[in-house]
Coordinates of C-alpha atoms in Angstrom, one line a residue:
M124 CA 114.6 93.1 -117.5
R125 CA 117.6 93.3 -119.9
L126 CA 115.1 92.7 -122.8
I127 CA 112.8 95.5 -121.6
Y128 CA 115.8 97.9 -121.2
L129 CA 117.1 97.2 -124.7
I130 CA 113.7 97.7 -126.3
F131 CA 113.2 100.9 -124.4
L132 CA 116.6 102.2 -125.3
T133 CA 116.1 101.4 -129.0
V134 CA 112.8 103.2 -129.2
L135 CA 114.2 106.1 -127.3
L136 CA 117.1 106.6 -129.6
S137 CA 114.9 106.4 -132.6
S138 CA 112.4 109.0 -131.4
C139 CA 114.2 111.4 -129.1
G140 CA 115.5 114.8 -130.2
R141 CA 113.7 117.9 -131.3
Q142 CA 111.2 117.3 -134.1
T143 CA 112.4 119.0 -137.2
A144 CA 110.3 121.3 -139.4
Q145 CA 109.7 120.7 -143.1
Q146 CA 110.2 123.7 -145.4
Q147 CA 107.1 124.7 -147.3
D148 CA 106.0 127.7 -149.2
G149 CA 105.1 130.5 -146.8
G150 CA 106.7 129.0 -143.7
D151 CA 108.2 126.0 -141.9
T152 CA 105.7 123.3 -141.0
V153 CA 106.3 121.7 -137.6
A154 CA 106.5 117.9 -138.0
F155 CA 104.1 115.9 -135.9
R156 CA 104.6 112.2 -135.6
Y157 CA 101.1 111.2 -134.7
A158 CA 98.6 114.1 -134.5
K159 CA 96.3 114.4 -137.5
R160 CA 94.1 117.3 -136.6
L161 CA 96.7 119.9 -135.8
T162 CA 98.9 121.8 -138.3
I163 CA 101.5 124.3 -137.1
V164 CA 103.5 126.5 -139.5
R165 CA 106.2 128.9 -138.3
H166 CA 106.6 132.3 -140.0
D167 CA 108.9 135.2 -139.4
G168 CA 107.5 136.9 -136.3
Y169 CA 104.5 134.6 -135.8
T170 CA 103.3 131.0 -135.8
V171 CA 100.0 129.7 -137.2
A172 CA 98.2 126.8 -135.6
T173 CA 95.2 125.3 -137.5
L174 CA 92.8 122.9 -135.8
Q175 CA 90.9 120.6 -138.1
N176 CA 87.2 120.3 -137.3
P177 CA 86.9 116.7 -136.0
W178 CA 83.3 116.3 -137.1
K179 CA 83.7 118.0 -140.5
P180 CA 87.3 117.1 -141.6
D181 CA 87.2 119.4 -144.6
K182 CA 86.5 122.4 -142.3
T183 CA 88.7 124.3 -139.9
L184 CA 87.7 124.3 -136.3
H185 CA 89.9 127.2 -135.3
R186 CA 93.0 129.0 -136.5
Y187 CA 95.4 130.7 -134.0
V188 CA 98.1 133.2 -134.8
L189 CA 100.8 133.0 -132.1
V190 CA 102.8 136.3 -131.6
P191 CA 105.5 136.6 -129.0
Y192 CA 104.3 138.8 -126.1
D193 CA 107.2 141.2 -126.2
A194 CA 107.2 141.7 -130.0
E195 CA 105.2 144.0 -132.2
V196 CA 102.3 142.4 -134.0
P197 CA 103.5 141.9 -137.6
H198 CA 101.4 143.2 -140.5
P199 CA 99.7 141.8 -142.4
L200 CA 98.7 138.7 -140.5
P201 CA 96.6 135.7 -141.7
E202 CA 93.1 135.4 -140.5
G203 CA 92.8 133.9 -137.0
T204 CA 92.7 134.5 -133.3
I205 CA 95.8 136.3 -132.1
I206 CA 97.4 134.8 -129.1
R207 CA 100.3 136.6 -127.3
T208 CA 102.7 134.0 -126.1
P209 CA 103.6 132.8 -123.6
L210 CA 100.2 132.8 -121.9
K211 CA 100.5 134.2 -118.4
R212 CA 97.0 133.9 -116.9
P213 CA 94.9 131.2 -118.5
V214 CA 91.6 130.1 -117.2
I215 CA 91.2 126.3 -117.5
F216 CA 87.8 124.6 -117.9
T217 CA 89.0 121.0 -117.9
T218 CA 90.7 118.9 -115.3
V219 CA 92.9 117.1 -117.8
H220 CA 94.5 120.4 -118.9
C221 CA 95.0 121.5 -115.3
A222 CA 96.9 118.2 -114.9
L223 CA 98.9 118.8 -118.1
L224 CA 100.0 122.3 -116.9
Q225 CA 101.2 120.6 -113.7
M226 CA 103.1 118.0 -115.7
L227 CA 104.8 120.9 -117.6
H228 CA 105.5 122.8 -114.3
Q229 CA 103.2 125.6 -115.4
E230 CA 100.5 125.3 -112.8
E231 CA 101.3 128.6 -111.2
R232 CA 100.0 130.3 -114.4
I233 CA 96.5 129.1 -113.8
A234 CA 94.3 132.1 -112.9
G235 CA 90.9 130.3 -112.7
V236 CA 89.2 127.0 -113.2
A237 CA 85.7 125.8 -113.9
D238 CA 83.9 122.6 -112.6
L239 CA 86.1 122.6 -109.5
K240 CA 84.1 119.7 -108.0
Y241 CA 85.4 117.5 -110.8
I242 CA 89.1 118.5 -110.4
K243 CA 90.9 116.1 -108.0
I244 CA 94.3 117.8 -108.1
P245 CA 95.3 118.9 -104.6
Y246 CA 97.3 121.9 -105.8
I247 CA 94.2 123.4 -107.5
H248 CA 92.0 123.1 -104.4
E249 CA 94.8 124.5 -102.2
Q250 CA 95.2 127.6 -104.4
V251 CA 91.4 128.1 -104.7
A252 CA 91.2 128.0 -100.9
K253 CA 93.9 130.6 -100.7
G254 CA 92.1 132.8 -103.2
R255 CA 94.9 132.7 -105.8
I256 CA 93.0 130.6 -108.3
S257 CA 89.4 131.7 -108.9
D258 CA 86.5 129.2 -108.9
C259 CA 84.6 130.3 -112.0
G260 CA 81.6 128.0 -111.5
D261 CA 80.0 125.5 -113.8
G262 CA 81.8 125.0 -117.1
M263 CA 78.5 125.0 -119.0
S264 CA 77.4 128.3 -117.4
P265 CA 80.4 129.9 -115.8
V266 CA 80.3 133.1 -113.7
I267 CA 81.5 135.6 -116.3
E268 CA 82.3 138.3 -113.8
K269 CA 84.7 136.0 -112.0
I270 CA 86.5 135.2 -115.3
I271 CA 86.7 138.9 -116.2
D272 CA 88.1 139.8 -112.7
Q273 CA 91.0 137.4 -113.3
R274 CA 92.1 139.3 -116.5
P275 CA 92.9 136.1 -118.2
D276 CA 94.8 136.0 -121.6
A277 CA 93.0 132.8 -122.7
I278 CA 90.4 130.2 -121.8
F279 CA 91.0 126.5 -122.3
L280 CA 87.8 124.5 -123.0
S281 CA 86.7 121.4 -124.9
P282 CA 84.6 121.7 -128.1
F283 CA 81.7 119.4 -128.7
E284 CA 79.8 118.5 -131.8
N285 CA 76.6 120.6 -132.3
S286 CA 77.3 122.4 -129.0
G287 CA 75.8 125.7 -130.3
G288 CA 78.8 127.7 -129.2
Y289 CA 80.1 128.8 -125.8
G290 CA 77.5 131.3 -124.7
K291 CA 78.5 134.5 -123.0
V292 CA 82.2 133.3 -122.8
E293 CA 82.4 134.2 -126.5
E294 CA 81.3 137.8 -125.8
I295 CA 84.1 138.9 -123.4
D296 CA 86.9 139.2 -126.0
I297 CA 89.1 136.6 -124.4
P298 CA 90.7 134.1 -126.8
L299 CA 89.2 130.6 -126.5
I300 CA 91.6 127.7 -126.9
E301 CA 89.5 124.8 -128.2
C302 CA 91.1 121.7 -126.8
A303 CA 90.1 119.1 -129.4
E304 CA 92.9 116.6 -128.9
Y305 CA 90.4 114.1 -127.4
M306 CA 89.1 113.6 -131.0
E307 CA 92.5 112.3 -132.3
P308 CA 92.4 108.7 -133.6
T309 CA 95.2 107.2 -131.4
P310 CA 96.5 107.6 -127.8
L311 CA 99.9 109.0 -128.9
A312 CA 98.2 111.4 -131.4
R313 CA 96.1 112.8 -128.5
A314 CA 99.1 113.1 -126.2
E315 CA 101.2 114.8 -128.9
W316 CA 99.0 117.9 -128.6
M317 CA 101.0 118.7 -125.4
R318 CA 103.6 120.2 -127.9
F319 CA 101.0 122.8 -129.1
Y320 CA 100.1 123.7 -125.5
G321 CA 103.8 124.0 -124.7
M322 CA 104.1 126.6 -127.5
L323 CA 101.2 128.5 -126.0
L324 CA 102.7 128.4 -122.5
G325 CA 106.3 129.2 -123.5
C326 CA 107.7 125.8 -122.5
E327 CA 108.0 124.2 -125.9
E328 CA 111.2 122.4 -125.2
R329 CA 109.9 121.0 -122.0
A330 CA 106.7 119.8 -123.8
D331 CA 108.7 118.3 -126.6
S332 CA 110.9 116.4 -124.1
L333 CA 108.0 115.1 -122.1
F334 CA 106.3 113.9 -125.3
A335 CA 109.5 112.1 -126.4
V336 CA 109.4 110.3 -123.0
V337 CA 105.8 109.3 -123.5
D338 CA 106.3 108.2 -127.1
S339 CA 109.4 106.1 -126.2
S340 CA 107.8 104.6 -123.1
Y341 CA 104.6 103.7 -124.9
N342 CA 106.3 102.0 -127.8
A343 CA 108.7 100.2 -125.5
L344 CA 105.8 98.8 -123.6
K345 CA 104.0 97.8 -126.8
Q346 CA 107.1 95.9 -127.9
V347 CA 107.4 94.2 -124.5
A348 CA 103.7 93.0 -124.8
Q349 CA 104.5 91.6 -128.2
T350 CA 107.1 89.3 -126.6
S351 CA 104.4 87.5 -124.7
K352 CA 103.1 84.2 -126.1
V353 CA 99.9 84.5 -124.0
Q354 CA 96.8 86.4 -125.0
R355 CA 94.0 86.8 -122.5
S356 CA 90.6 88.0 -123.3
V357 CA 89.1 91.1 -121.6
V358 CA 85.8 92.9 -121.1
L359 CA 85.8 96.5 -119.9
D360 CA 83.6 98.6 -117.7
K361 CA 80.1 97.7 -116.4
V362 CA 76.4 98.6 -116.5
T363 CA 75.5 102.2 -116.2
G364 CA 71.8 102.8 -115.8
S365 CA 70.2 100.4 -118.2
V366 CA 73.1 99.9 -120.6
W367 CA 76.7 98.8 -120.7
Y368 CA 79.1 101.1 -122.5
V369 CA 82.0 99.3 -124.1
P370 CA 84.9 101.0 -125.8
G371 CA 84.7 100.8 -129.6
G372 CA 87.5 99.1 -131.4
R373 CA 88.7 102.4 -132.9
S374 CA 88.6 104.3 -129.6
T375 CA 91.8 105.1 -127.9
I376 CA 91.1 102.5 -125.2
G377 CA 90.2 99.9 -127.8
Q378 CA 93.5 100.6 -129.6
M379 CA 95.4 100.4 -126.3
L380 CA 93.9 97.0 -125.6
A381 CA 95.2 95.9 -129.0
D382 CA 98.7 97.4 -128.2
A383 CA 98.6 95.4 -125.0
Q384 CA 98.1 92.2 -127.0
S385 CA 94.7 91.4 -125.6
L386 CA 91.8 89.5 -127.1
Y387 CA 89.0 92.1 -127.0
P388 CA 85.5 91.1 -128.3
W389 CA 84.9 94.4 -129.9
A390 CA 88.4 94.8 -131.5
A391 CA 86.9 94.8 -135.0
D392 CA 84.2 97.4 -134.1
E393 CA 84.6 100.6 -136.1
H394 CA 83.3 103.1 -133.5
S395 CA 85.9 105.6 -132.2
G396 CA 83.8 106.2 -129.0
S397 CA 81.8 104.0 -126.7
V398 CA 79.1 101.6 -127.8
S399 CA 76.0 101.3 -125.7
L400 CA 74.7 97.7 -125.4
P401 CA 72.2 95.8 -123.3
F402 CA 73.6 93.6 -120.6
E403 CA 72.5 90.4 -122.4
T404 CA 74.5 91.3 -125.5
V405 CA 77.7 91.9 -123.5
L406 CA 77.2 88.7 -121.5
E407 CA 76.7 86.7 -124.7
R408 CA 79.8 88.1 -126.4
A409 CA 82.1 88.6 -123.4
G410 CA 80.9 86.3 -120.7
E411 CA 83.8 83.9 -121.1
C412 CA 86.5 86.6 -121.0
D413 CA 89.5 85.9 -118.8
V414 CA 89.7 89.4 -117.3
W415 CA 87.2 92.1 -116.3
M416 CA 88.5 95.7 -115.9
F417 CA 86.1 98.4 -115.0
R418 CA 86.0 102.0 -113.7
F419 CA 83.9 103.1 -110.7
S420 CA 83.5 106.0 -108.3
S421 CA 83.6 105.4 -104.6
N422 CA 85.4 106.3 -101.4
H423 CA 86.7 102.7 -101.1
L424 CA 87.7 99.7 -103.2
I425 CA 84.5 97.9 -104.4
T426 CA 83.8 94.3 -103.4
Y427 CA 82.4 91.4 -105.3
Q428 CA 79.3 91.6 -103.0
E429 CA 78.8 95.2 -103.9
L430 CA 79.1 94.4 -107.6
L431 CA 76.4 91.7 -107.3
A432 CA 74.2 94.2 -105.4
E433 CA 74.5 96.5 -108.4
H434 CA 73.6 93.8 -110.9
H435 CA 72.8 90.2 -110.1
G436 CA 74.0 89.1 -113.5
Y437 CA 77.7 89.8 -113.0
D438 CA 78.3 86.4 -111.4
Q439 CA 77.6 84.9 -114.9
F440 CA 80.9 86.2 -116.1
K441 CA 83.9 83.9 -116.0
A442 CA 86.2 86.7 -114.8
F443 CA 83.8 87.3 -111.9
R444 CA 83.6 83.6 -110.9
N445 CA 87.4 83.2 -111.2
R446 CA 88.0 86.4 -109.2
E447 CA 89.9 88.1 -112.1
A448 CA 88.2 91.5 -111.8
Y449 CA 90.2 94.8 -111.6
G450 CA 88.6 98.1 -110.6
C451 CA 89.8 101.7 -111.3
N452 CA 88.4 104.0 -108.7
V453 CA 88.3 107.4 -110.5
E454 CA 87.6 109.1 -107.1
L455 CA 90.8 108.0 -105.6
S456 CA 93.1 108.0 -108.6
L457 CA 94.0 110.5 -111.3
F458 CA 92.8 108.3 -114.2
Y459 CA 90.9 111.0 -116.1
E460 CA 93.5 113.7 -115.3
E461 CA 96.7 111.8 -116.3
A462 CA 95.8 109.1 -118.8
P463 CA 95.1 111.3 -121.8
F464 CA 98.6 112.8 -121.9
R465 CA 100.3 109.8 -120.2
P466 CA 98.8 106.8 -122.2
D467 CA 102.0 104.9 -121.4
W468 CA 101.0 104.8 -117.7
L469 CA 97.6 103.3 -118.6
L470 CA 99.1 100.9 -121.1
N471 CA 101.5 99.6 -118.4
D472 CA 98.4 98.7 -116.3
F473 CA 96.8 96.9 -119.2
I474 CA 99.9 94.9 -119.9
K475 CA 100.6 94.0 -116.3
I476 CA 97.0 92.8 -115.8
L477 CA 96.8 90.9 -119.1
H478 CA 100.3 89.5 -119.0
P479 CA 101.2 88.6 -115.4
E480 CA 104.0 86.4 -116.7
I481 CA 106.0 89.5 -117.9
P482 CA 108.4 90.4 -115.1
N483 CA 109.7 93.7 -113.8
L484 CA 106.9 96.0 -115.0
P485 CA 106.1 99.1 -112.8
P486 CA 103.3 98.6 -110.3
L487 CA 99.7 99.2 -111.2
R488 CA 98.8 102.9 -111.1
Y489 CA 95.1 103.0 -111.7
Y490 CA 93.6 99.5 -111.5
K491 CA 93.5 97.3 -108.4
K492 CA 92.6 93.7 -108.2
I493 CA 89.3 93.3 -106.4
N494 CA 89.8 91.5 -103.1
P495 CA 88.2 88.1 -103.2

């Protein structure tokens, strides 16, 4: 425990404190430690945030010009979408950003949400039931009238490659905040975008402080994992339909497995997303893995019998036979809501499962061992 504390303290002291800006021609560039697809430059009276297109790195996805709400709009301004900050009534299309606003204590600002059925945050459902937050329907085809009725000052949504735009949402003259952090190359780069969202919401210092905690905690855990002399092999997830999706080696999950000091069969894979494989290929490559971790959706903890009923070949895996399977029930946990901006919490689960010899780690948050 003393070793864990000393490592955590060392990393905290090396990374805490307000990130300083670098002086550049035309403004002060905000220093980001990990984020690669976001550039923010402060100018006198306004701030410019430029989002790199994740699919065409030489192109700009969006440029925002942030102007304080109580100030006159300076002239001239660079080209971009003007956002009056702090935002007071955003509509949020994604459950992960609803969770982030709650982490930043800004959830009372949420005026509306989309895809309510996928949001498992009790506060959101309570406020929708009271009529304070509007249910704006399906994120792919929202009820425009409900959005307009809320008089939002921005809409948070996730961009996708070749999406063809956002339909009628683009026609109602409400700024669209394109939340592209999920395309960042590392877990901490993705989480660091909370600092940008903090600027939008007027809680920049709170967001900076929260990210400093995430950064320090993640790196402290990473160093703790490196003290282990044991490396266990692991296979992730399970068959969906007719294929098995495994995280690519360059995906955020793949990199977290590396940070947890695991032996992952696809560690050298170059994909930044999931790789779809037939069952036989996964069995051949990962059948002798020590640990099996998978996500599932149910109203109860799954059993080994249920797993076999899903696919009779699971019992060919060493981890199944040795009863070293761990399930993350995404219905009964906040895995999708929390993990993108709190990768340290997920990394702790990985380390605790893969290195049971390391003492004094916090309890598992998302994964539970399947009862034999």
